[in-house]
Coordinates of C-alpha atoms in Angstrom, one line a residue:
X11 CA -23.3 -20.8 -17.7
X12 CA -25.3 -22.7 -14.9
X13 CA -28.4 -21.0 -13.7
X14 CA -27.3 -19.7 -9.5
X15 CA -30.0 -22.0 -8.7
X16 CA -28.1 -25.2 -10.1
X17 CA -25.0 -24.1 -8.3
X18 CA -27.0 -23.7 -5.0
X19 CA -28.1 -27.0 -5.3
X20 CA -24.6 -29.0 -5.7
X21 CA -23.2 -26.6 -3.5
X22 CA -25.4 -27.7 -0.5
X23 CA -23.8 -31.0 -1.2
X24 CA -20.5 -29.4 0.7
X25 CA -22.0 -28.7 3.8
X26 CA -20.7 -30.0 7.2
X27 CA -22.8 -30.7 10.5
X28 CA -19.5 -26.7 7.5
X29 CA -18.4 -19.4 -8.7
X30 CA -19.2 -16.5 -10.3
X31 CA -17.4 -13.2 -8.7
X32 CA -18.4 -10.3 -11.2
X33 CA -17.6 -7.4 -8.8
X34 CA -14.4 -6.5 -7.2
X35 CA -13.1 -3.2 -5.9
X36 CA -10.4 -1.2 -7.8
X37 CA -7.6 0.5 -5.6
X38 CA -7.4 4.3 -6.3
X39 CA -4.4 5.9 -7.6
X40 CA -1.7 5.1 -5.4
X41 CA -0.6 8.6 -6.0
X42 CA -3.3 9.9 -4.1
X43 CA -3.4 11.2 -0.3
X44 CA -4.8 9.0 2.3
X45 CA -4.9 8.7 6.0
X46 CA -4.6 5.2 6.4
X47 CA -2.6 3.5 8.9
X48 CA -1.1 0.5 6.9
X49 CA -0.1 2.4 4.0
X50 CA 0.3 5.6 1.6
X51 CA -2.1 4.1 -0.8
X52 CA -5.6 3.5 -0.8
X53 CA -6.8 0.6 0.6
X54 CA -8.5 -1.9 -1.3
X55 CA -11.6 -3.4 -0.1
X56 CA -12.3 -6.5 -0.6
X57 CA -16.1 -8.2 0.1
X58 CA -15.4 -11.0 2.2
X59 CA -17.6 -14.2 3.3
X60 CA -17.3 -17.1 5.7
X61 CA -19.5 -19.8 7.6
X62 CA -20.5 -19.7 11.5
X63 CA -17.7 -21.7 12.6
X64 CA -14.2 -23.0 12.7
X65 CA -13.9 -20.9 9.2
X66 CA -14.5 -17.9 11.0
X67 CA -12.6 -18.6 14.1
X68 CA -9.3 -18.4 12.2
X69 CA -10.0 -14.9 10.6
X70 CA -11.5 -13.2 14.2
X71 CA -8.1 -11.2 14.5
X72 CA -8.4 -10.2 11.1
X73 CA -11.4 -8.7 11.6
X74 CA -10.6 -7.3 14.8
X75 CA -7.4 -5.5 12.9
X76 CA -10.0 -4.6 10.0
X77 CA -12.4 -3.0 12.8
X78 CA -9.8 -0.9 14.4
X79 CA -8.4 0.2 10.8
X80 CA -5.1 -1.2 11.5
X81 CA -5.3 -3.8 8.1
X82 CA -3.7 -3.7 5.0
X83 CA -6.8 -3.8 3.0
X84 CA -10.6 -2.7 4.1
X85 CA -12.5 -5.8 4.7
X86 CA -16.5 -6.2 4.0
X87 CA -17.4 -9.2 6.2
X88 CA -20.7 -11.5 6.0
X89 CA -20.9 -14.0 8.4
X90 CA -23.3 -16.9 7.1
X91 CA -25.0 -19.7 9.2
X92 CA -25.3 -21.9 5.7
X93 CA -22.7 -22.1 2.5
X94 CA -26.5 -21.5 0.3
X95 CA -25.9 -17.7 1.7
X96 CA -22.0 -17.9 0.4
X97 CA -23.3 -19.7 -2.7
X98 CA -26.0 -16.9 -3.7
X99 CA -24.0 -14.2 -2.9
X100 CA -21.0 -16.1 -5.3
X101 CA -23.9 -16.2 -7.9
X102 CA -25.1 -12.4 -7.8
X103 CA -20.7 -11.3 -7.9
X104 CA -21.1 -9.9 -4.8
X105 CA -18.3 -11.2 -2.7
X106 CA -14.1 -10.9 -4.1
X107 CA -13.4 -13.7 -1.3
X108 CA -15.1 -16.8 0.2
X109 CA -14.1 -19.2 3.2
X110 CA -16.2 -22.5 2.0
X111 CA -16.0 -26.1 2.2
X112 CA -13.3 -27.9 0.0
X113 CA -15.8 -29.5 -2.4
X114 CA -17.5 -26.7 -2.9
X115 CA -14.6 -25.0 -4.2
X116 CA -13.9 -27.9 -6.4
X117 CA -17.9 -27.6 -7.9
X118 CA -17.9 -23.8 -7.9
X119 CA -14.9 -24.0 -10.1
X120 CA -16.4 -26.5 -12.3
X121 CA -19.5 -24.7 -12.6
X122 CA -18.3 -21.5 -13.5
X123 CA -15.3 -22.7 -16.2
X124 CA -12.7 -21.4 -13.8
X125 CA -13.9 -18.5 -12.3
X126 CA -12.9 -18.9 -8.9
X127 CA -9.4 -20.2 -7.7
X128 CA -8.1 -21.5 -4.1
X129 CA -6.1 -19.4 -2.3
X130 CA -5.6 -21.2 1.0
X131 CA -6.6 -24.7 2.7
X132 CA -7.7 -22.5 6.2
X133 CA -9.4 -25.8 8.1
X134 CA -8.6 -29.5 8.3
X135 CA -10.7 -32.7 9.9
X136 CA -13.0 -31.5 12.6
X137 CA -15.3 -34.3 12.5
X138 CA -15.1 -36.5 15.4
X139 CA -16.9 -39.6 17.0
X140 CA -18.8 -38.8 20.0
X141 CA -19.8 -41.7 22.6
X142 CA -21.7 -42.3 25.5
X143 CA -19.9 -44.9 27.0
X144 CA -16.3 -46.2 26.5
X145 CA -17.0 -49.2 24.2
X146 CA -15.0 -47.5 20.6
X147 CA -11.4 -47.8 21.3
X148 CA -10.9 -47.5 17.6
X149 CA -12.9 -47.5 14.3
X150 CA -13.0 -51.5 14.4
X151 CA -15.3 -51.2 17.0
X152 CA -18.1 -49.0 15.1
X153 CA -18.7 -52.1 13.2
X154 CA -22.4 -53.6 13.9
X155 CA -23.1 -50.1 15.8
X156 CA -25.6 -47.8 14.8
X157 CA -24.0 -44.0 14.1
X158 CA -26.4 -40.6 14.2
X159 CA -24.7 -37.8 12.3
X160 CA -25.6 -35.0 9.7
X161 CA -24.5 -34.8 6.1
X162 CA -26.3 -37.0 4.4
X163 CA -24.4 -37.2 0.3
X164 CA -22.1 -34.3 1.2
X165 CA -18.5 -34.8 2.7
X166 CA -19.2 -36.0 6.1
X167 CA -20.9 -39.4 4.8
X168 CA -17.7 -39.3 1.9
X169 CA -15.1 -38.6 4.8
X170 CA -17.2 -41.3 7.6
X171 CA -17.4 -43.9 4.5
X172 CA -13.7 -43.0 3.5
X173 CA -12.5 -43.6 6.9
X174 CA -14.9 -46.8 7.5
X175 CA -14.1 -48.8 4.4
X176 CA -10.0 -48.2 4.8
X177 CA -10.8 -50.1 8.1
X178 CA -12.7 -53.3 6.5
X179 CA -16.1 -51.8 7.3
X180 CA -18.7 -52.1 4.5
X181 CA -20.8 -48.9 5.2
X182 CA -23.8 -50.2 3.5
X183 CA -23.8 -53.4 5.9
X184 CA -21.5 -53.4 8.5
X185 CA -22.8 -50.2 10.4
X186 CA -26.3 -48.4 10.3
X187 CA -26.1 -44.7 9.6
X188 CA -28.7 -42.2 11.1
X189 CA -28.6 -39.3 8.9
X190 CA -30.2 -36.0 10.9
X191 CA -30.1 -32.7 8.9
X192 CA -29.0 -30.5 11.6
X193 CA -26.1 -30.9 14.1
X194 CA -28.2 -29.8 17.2
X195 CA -30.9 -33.0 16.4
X196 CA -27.9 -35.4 16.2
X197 CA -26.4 -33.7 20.1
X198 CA -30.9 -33.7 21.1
X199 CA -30.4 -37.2 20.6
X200 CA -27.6 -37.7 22.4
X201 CA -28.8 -36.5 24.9
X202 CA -32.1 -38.3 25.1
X203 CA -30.1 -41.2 25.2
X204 CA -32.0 -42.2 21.4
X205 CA -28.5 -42.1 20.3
X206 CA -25.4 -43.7 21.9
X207 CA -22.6 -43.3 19.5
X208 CA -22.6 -39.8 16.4
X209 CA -19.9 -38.1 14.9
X210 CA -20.2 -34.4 15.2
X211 CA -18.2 -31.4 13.4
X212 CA -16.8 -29.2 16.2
X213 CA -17.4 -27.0 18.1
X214 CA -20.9 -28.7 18.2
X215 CA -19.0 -31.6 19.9
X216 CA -17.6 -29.5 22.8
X217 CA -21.2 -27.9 22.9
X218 CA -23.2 -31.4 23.1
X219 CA -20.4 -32.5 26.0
X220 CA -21.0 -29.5 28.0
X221 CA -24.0 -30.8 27.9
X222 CA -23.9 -34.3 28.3
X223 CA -21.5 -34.9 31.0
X224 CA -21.5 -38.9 30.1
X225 CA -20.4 -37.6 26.7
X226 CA -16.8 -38.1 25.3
X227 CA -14.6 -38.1 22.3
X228 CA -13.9 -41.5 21.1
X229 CA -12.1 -41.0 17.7
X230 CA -11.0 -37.9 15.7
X231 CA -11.5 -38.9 12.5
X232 CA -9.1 -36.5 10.8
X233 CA -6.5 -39.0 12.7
X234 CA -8.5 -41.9 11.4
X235 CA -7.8 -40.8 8.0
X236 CA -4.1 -40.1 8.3
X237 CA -3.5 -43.7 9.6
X238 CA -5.0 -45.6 6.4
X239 CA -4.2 -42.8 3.7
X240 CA -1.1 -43.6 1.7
X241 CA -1.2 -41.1 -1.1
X242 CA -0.5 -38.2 1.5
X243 CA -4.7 -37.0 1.1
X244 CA -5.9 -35.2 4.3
X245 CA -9.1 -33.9 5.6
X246 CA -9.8 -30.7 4.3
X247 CA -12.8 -29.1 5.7
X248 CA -12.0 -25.7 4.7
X249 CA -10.4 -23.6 1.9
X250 CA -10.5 -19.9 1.0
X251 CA -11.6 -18.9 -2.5
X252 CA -11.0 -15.7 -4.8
X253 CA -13.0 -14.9 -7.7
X254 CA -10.2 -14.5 -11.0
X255 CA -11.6 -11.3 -11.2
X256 CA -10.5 -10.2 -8.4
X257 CA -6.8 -11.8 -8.3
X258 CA -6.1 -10.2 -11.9
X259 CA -7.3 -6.7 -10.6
X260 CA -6.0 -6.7 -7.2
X261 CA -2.8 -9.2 -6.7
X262 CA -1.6 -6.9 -4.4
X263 CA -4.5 -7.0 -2.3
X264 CA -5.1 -10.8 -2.7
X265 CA -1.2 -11.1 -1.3
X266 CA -1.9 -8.7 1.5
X267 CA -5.0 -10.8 2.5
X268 CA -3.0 -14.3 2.6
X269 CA -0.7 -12.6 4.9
X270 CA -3.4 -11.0 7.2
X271 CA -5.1 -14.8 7.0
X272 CA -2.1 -16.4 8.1
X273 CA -1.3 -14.1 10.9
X274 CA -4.7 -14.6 12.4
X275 CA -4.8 -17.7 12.0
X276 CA -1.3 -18.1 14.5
X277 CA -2.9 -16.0 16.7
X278 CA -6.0 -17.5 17.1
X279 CA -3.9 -20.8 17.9
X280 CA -1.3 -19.1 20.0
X281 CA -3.8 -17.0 21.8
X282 CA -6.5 -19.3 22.6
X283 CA -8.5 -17.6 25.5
X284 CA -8.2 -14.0 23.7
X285 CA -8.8 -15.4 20.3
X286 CA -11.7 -17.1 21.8
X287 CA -13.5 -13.4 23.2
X288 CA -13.0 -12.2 19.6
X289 CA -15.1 -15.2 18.5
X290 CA -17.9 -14.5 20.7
X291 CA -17.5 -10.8 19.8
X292 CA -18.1 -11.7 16.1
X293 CA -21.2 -13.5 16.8
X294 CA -19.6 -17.3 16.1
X295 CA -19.9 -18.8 19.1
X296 CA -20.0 -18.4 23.2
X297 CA -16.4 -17.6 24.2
X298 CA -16.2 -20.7 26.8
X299 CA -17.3 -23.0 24.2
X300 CA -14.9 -21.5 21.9
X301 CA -11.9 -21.8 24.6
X302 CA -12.8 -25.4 25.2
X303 CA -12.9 -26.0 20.8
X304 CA -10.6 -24.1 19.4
X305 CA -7.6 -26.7 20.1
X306 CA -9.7 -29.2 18.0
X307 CA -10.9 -27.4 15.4
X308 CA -7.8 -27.5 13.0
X309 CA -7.7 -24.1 11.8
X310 CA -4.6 -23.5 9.9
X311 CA -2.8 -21.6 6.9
X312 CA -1.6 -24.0 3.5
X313 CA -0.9 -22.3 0.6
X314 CA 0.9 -23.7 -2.2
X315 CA 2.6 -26.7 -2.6
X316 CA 1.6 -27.9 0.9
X317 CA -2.1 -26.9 0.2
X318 CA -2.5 -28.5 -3.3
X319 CA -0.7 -31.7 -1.9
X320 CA -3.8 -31.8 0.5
X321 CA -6.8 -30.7 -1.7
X322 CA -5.9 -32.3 -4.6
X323 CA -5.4 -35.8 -2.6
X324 CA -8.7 -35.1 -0.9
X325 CA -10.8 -34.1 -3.6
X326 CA -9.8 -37.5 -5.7
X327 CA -11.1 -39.7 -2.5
X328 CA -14.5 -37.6 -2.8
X329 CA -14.5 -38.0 -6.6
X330 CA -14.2 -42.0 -6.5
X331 CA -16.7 -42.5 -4.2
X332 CA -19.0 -39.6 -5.9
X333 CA -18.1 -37.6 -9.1
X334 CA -21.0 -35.0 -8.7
X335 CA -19.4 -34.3 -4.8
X336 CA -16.8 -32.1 -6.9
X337 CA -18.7 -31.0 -9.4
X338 CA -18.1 -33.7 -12.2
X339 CA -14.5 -33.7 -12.2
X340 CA -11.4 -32.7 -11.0
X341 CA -10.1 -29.6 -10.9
X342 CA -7.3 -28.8 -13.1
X343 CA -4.0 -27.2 -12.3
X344 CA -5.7 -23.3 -13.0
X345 CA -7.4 -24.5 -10.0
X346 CA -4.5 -23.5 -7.3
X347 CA -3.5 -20.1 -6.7
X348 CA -0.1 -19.4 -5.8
X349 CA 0.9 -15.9 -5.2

């Protein structure tokens, strides 16, 4: 077994701009009385984590259900600015359920021979070129062009070079890439005017345009990898993890939570303006930069087939370029949950 401090490190290779599970809660007898409002049983809590963002977004009317006691199961939540929080907390078994970036998943389950499992791809691409100025019609014109971004040897550089080289662009020659380690230096720039062109995770794009009224979207780069992928491979930003532990004590419970998921998930996107005051009231982001994101953040529910066509498709384009990006190899079949 990995020392936490070896996972933490790989695992900050996942980050965006966006494992070992010990405990888990038992559900009582389902004999016994309760006065809950989804059931006759118990309900089972389950310790829950996700990152400040689109992650989050998807689950708000979950936890708004969860708040008012109206959910199947009793949720825990931890909202966490960085996936190192997620990653110790994974270390310690202290969570039963993670929302974390795709790779990670992949290293996690690596790491821990198997420990964890995906339950759920829950975000796709939300990376997109930003411009000041209407000279990139399409990724041939990033070529000679100097791009600011985050994510230096985690997946936005895999996805950006991905995207670049499919198009004819070396990324070692034909571009110059600006790495800054935090989203809000890459929109400072942009708004200096030090940087013309970046490529931003939303909803730090819509936040850097409200901003920057010269500002615009030039490419989505999810798109971008659609038009040149031919093995059926998406973006996959986000995925939703279990610890075994957890699914082999609770399946009912993991079930239950899938189907809460994927209900709030076509809320949040049928229900943009209230979905978006239940992100603000959860502490993820302002509610009019939310309203304004939302319809580009790809928040959505695969499970299954449909979501191990994606992550396994996505996970191989990360692992040729770097193997260590998902954790030394690729994850077996044990890998994908299906309830």
């Amino acid at each position: 077994m990995k020392t936490p401090q070896k996972i933490l490190s790989l695992a900050l290779a996942a980050v965006l701009s966006l494992s070992v599970f010990a405990g888990c809660s038992s559900n009582e007898d389902s004999s016994s009385s309760s006065n809950s409002p989804s059931s006759q049983t118990q309900q089972a809590t389950v310790r829950l984590a996700a990152l400040k963002g689109p992650t989050t977004m998807g689950l708000v009317k979950l936890l708004e259900d969860n708040e008012a006691g109206s959910s199947a199961n009793q949720y825990e939540f931890t909202l966490a600015a960085t996936a190192d929080e997620i990653t110790a907390a994974i270390g310690k078994g202290e969570l039963d359920a993670a929302a974390v970036p795709c790779n990670l998943a992949s290293v996690l389950y690596n790491k821990t021979e198997g420990k964890i499992a995906v339950g759920a791809v829950n975000t796709l691409g939300v990376l997109y070129i930003v411009e000041t100025g209407d000279t990139i019609q399409s990724v041939a014109d990033l070529k000679g062009k100097t791009i600011y971004t985050t994510g230096k040897g985690t997946t936005p550089e895999y996805s950006l070079n991905y995207v670049l080289t499919q198009n004819g662009i070396d990324p070692a020659s034909d571009v110059t890439i600006e790495f800054k380690s935090e989203a809000a230096e890459v929109a400072a720039a942009l708004a200096e005017g030090t940087a013309q062109i970046a490529m931003l995770p939303e909803p730090f794009a819509t936040t850097a345009m409200a901003k920057n009224e010269n500002l615009r979207v030039a490419l989505n780069l999810s798109e971008e990898w659609d038009k040149v992928s031919s093995d059926g491979s998406g973006m996959v930003t986000g995925v939703l993890i279990f610890s075994r532990d957890f699914l082999e004590q609770n399946p009912q419970a993991a079930s239950q939570f899938l189907e809460e998921y994927k209900a709030s998930v076509a809320y949040v996107n049928e229900n943009t303006e209230d979905a978006a005051a239940l992100v603000e009231k959860f502490g993820v982001a302002p509610a009019a930069v939310a309203q304004k994101a939302l319809p580009n953040c790809s928040i959505t529910f695969l499970e299954g087939d449909a979501m191990k066509e994606k992550v396994s498709g996505y996970l191989s384009v990360l692992f040729q370029q770097n193997p260590k990006s998902v954790g030394g190899k690729l994850p077996d079949d044990a890998f994908y949950f299906a309830r």
